[in-house]
Coordinates of C-alpha atoms in Angstrom, one line a residue:
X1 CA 36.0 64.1 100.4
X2 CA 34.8 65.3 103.7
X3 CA 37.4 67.8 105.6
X4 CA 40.3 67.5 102.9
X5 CA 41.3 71.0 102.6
X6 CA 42.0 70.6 98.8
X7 CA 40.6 68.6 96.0
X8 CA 43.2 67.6 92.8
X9 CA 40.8 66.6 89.8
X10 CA 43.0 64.8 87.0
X11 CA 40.7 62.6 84.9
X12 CA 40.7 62.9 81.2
X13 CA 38.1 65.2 80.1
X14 CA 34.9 67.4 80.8
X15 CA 32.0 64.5 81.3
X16 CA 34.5 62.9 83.3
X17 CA 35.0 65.7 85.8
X18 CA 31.3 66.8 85.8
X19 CA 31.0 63.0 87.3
X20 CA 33.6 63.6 90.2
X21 CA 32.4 67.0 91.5
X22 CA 28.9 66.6 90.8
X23 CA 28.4 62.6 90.4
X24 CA 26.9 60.2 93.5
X25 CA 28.8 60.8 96.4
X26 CA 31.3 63.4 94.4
X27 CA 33.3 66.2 95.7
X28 CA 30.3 68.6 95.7
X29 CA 28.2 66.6 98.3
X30 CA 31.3 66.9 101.1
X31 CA 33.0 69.3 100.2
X32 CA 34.8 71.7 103.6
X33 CA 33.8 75.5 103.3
X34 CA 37.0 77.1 101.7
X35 CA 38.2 73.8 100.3
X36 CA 40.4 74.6 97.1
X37 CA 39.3 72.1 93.9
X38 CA 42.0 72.0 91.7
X39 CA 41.4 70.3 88.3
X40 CA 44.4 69.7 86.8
X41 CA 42.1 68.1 82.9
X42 CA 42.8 70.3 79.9
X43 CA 39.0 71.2 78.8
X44 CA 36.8 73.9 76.9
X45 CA 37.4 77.7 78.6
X46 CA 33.1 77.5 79.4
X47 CA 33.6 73.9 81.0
X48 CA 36.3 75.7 83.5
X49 CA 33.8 78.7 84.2
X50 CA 31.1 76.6 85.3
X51 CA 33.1 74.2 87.1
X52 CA 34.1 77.3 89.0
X53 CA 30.8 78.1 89.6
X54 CA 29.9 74.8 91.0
X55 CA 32.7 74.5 93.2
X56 CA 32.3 78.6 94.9
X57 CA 28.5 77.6 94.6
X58 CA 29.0 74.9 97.1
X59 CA 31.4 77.1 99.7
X60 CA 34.4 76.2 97.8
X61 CA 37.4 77.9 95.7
X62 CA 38.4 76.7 92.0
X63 CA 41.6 76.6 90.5
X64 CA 42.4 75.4 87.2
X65 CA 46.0 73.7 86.3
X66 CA 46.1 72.2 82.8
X67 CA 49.5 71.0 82.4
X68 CA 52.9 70.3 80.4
X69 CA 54.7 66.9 81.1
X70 CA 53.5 63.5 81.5
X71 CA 54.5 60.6 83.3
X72 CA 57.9 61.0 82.7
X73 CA 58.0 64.6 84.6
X74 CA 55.8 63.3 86.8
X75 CA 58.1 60.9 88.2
X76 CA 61.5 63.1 87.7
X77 CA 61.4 67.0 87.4
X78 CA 57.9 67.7 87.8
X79 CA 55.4 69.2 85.1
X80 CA 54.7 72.4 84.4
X81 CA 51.0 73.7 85.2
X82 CA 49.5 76.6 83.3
X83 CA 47.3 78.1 86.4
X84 CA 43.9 80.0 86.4
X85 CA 43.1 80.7 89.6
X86 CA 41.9 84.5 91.3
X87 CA 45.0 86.3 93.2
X88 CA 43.8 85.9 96.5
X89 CA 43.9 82.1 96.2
X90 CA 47.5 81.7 94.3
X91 CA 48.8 81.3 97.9
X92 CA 47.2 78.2 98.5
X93 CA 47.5 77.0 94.8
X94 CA 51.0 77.0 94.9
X95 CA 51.7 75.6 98.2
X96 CA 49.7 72.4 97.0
X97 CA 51.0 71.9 93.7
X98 CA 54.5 72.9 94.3
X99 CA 55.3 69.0 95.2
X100 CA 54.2 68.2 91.5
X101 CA 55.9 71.0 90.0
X102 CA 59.3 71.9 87.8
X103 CA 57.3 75.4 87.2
X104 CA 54.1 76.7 88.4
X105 CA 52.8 79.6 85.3
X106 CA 49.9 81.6 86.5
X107 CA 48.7 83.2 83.8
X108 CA 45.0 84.7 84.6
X109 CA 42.0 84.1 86.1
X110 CA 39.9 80.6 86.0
X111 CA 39.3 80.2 82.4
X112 CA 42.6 82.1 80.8
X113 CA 44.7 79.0 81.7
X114 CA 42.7 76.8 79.6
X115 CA 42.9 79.3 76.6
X116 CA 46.6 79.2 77.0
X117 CA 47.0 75.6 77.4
X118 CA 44.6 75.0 74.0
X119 CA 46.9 77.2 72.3
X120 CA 50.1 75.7 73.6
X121 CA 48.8 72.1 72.8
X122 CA 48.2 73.1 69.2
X123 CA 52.4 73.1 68.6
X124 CA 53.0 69.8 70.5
X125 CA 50.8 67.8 68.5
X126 CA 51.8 69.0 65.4
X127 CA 55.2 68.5 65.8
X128 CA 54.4 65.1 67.2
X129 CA 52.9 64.4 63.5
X130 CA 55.6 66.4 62.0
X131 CA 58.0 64.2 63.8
X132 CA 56.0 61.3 62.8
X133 CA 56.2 61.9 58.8
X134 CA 59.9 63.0 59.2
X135 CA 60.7 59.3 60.6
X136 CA 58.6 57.6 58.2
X137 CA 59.5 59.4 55.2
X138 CA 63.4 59.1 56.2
X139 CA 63.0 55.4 56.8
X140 CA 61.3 54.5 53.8
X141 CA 64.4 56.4 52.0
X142 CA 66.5 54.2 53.5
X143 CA 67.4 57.3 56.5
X144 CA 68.7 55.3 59.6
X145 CA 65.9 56.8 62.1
X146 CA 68.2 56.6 65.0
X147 CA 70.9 59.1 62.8
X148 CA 68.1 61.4 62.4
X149 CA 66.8 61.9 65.6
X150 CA 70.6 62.4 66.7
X151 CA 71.3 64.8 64.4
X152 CA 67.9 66.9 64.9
X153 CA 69.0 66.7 68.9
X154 CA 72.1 68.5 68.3
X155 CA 72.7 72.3 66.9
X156 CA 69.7 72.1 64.2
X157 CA 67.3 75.0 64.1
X158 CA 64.1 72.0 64.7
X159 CA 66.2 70.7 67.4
X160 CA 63.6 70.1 70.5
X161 CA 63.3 68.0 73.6
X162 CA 60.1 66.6 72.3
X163 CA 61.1 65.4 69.0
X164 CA 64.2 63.5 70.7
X165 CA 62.2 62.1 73.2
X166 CA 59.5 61.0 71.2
X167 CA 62.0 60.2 68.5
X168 CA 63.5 57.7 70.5
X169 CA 60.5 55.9 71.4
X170 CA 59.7 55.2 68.1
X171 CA 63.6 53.9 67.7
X172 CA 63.3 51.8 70.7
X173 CA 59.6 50.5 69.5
X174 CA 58.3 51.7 72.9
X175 CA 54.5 52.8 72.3
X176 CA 53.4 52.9 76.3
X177 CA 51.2 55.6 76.6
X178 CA 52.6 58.9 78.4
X179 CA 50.6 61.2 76.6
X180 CA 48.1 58.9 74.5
X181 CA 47.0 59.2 71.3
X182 CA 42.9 59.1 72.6
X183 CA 44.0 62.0 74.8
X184 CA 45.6 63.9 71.5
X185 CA 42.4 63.7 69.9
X186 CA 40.6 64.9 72.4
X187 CA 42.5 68.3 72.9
X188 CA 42.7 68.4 69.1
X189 CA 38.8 68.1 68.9
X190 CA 39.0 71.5 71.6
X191 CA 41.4 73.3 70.0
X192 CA 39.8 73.1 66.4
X193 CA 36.3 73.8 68.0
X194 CA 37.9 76.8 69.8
X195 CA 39.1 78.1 66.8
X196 CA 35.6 77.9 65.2
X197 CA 33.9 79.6 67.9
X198 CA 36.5 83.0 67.4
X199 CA 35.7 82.7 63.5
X200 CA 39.6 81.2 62.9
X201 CA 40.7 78.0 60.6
X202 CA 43.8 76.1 61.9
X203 CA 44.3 74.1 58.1
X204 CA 47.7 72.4 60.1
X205 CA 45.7 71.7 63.1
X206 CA 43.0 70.3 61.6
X207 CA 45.0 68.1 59.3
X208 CA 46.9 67.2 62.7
X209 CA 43.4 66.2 64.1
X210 CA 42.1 64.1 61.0
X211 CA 45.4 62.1 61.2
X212 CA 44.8 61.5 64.8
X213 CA 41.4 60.5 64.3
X214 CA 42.0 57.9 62.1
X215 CA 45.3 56.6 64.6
X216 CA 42.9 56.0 67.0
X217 CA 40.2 54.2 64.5
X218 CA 42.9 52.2 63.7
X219 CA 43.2 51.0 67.5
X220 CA 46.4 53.3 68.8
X221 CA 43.7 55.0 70.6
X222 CA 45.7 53.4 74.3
X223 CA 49.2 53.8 72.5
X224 CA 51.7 56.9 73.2
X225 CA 50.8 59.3 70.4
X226 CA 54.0 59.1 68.6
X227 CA 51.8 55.7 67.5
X228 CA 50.7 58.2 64.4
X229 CA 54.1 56.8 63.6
X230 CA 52.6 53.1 62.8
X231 CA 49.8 55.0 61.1
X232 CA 52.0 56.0 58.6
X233 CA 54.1 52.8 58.2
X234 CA 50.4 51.1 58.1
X235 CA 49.6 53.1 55.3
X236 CA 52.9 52.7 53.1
X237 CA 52.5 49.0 53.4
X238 CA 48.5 49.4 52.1
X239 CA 49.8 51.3 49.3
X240 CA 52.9 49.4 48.8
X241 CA 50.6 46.4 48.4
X242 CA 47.9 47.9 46.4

């Protein structure tokens, strides 16, 4: 890492970024006075502070840029980064992600971004398992799944870009991980635990959680996490059969 004037982190969680800025040989041990670290992992708001403190500990300057998108946006548009980063550095922050980005949000200081990005999650995953249970239910009704995700993409008040995307994948039987189901249960794990710690219950969320859990028990842990979908038909036929 020696003499790169910034550092992108984007690994899948907090042990796994503690190994590549503080690991053998990790960004830490070469890293140029002034460098900008930017770690892009969706983590715990007191991960992101002492990341921080590591990096500006070691001569450097730490942003934080949890995003929105996946491979999909990643390849088209761009995604859309939630930033924590201090004022003087947002210069620099932008100018390096702005190849990556649709959007670039700054919305506080190191830290903020990953409280905003928790609480953003929180909808996506449940209406990924909303979505899930609407396509299950309506199949085993005898709903054509393809109708219904055309309909909810039209003038519905639940019409969204997510549920016709991810809609789709379940028509088409495509389960390729963009966002996985593993990586779901991680940020569910973050956002329940997050609640806890500010004396809230998210009953939805945690519900949301439980049912991702047991997808990836079940082995969808690698699969796209609309795979909650084959959770559910999993299920009907253990019932069905009982």
């Amino acid at each position: 890492m020696s003499g790169a004037p910034v550092v992108a982190i984007v690994v899948m969680d907090e042990p796994a970024v503690d190994a590549v800025l503080a690991g053998p040989d990790g960004v830490l041990a070469g890293l140029e006075p002034g460098a900008l670290v930017v770690d892009f992992t969706t983590t715990s708001v007191a991960a992101k502070l002492r990341f921080e403190s590591l990096v500006r500990g070691a001569g450097g300057r730490f942003a934080e840029a949890p995003f929105f998108g996946s491979k999909p946006e990643l390849e088209g548009p761009g995604i859309w980064p939630a930033v924590g980063a201090r004022a003087e550095d947002m210069p620099d922050v932008e100018r390096a992600l702005a190849p990556l980005c649709n959007e670039i949000f700054h919305v506080g200081e190191v830290g903020e971004a990953s409280a905003f990005k928790l609480a953003a999650n929180l909808l996506v995953f449940t209406m990924v398992g909303n979505l899930a249970e609407s396509l299950a239910l309506g199949r085993a009704l005898g709903v054509d799944p393809a109708r219904l995700v055309d309909v909810l993409s039209r003038g519905t008040g639940v019409r969204a870009p997510l549920y016709t995307a991810k809609g789709r994948l379940v028509i088409e039987g495509d389960y390729e991980a963009r966002a996985s189901v593993a990586l779901a249960t991680k940020d569910l794990e973050l956002i329940t635990t997050a609640a806890r710690e500010v004396g809230m219950r998210l009953p939805l969320t945690e519900t949301a959680r439980d049912v991702f859990e047991r997808a990836a028990a079940a082995g969808l842990g690698d699969e796209d996490m609309i795979a909650v979908y084959k959770l559910l038909e999993l299920d009907r036929d253990a019932n069905v059969g009982g």
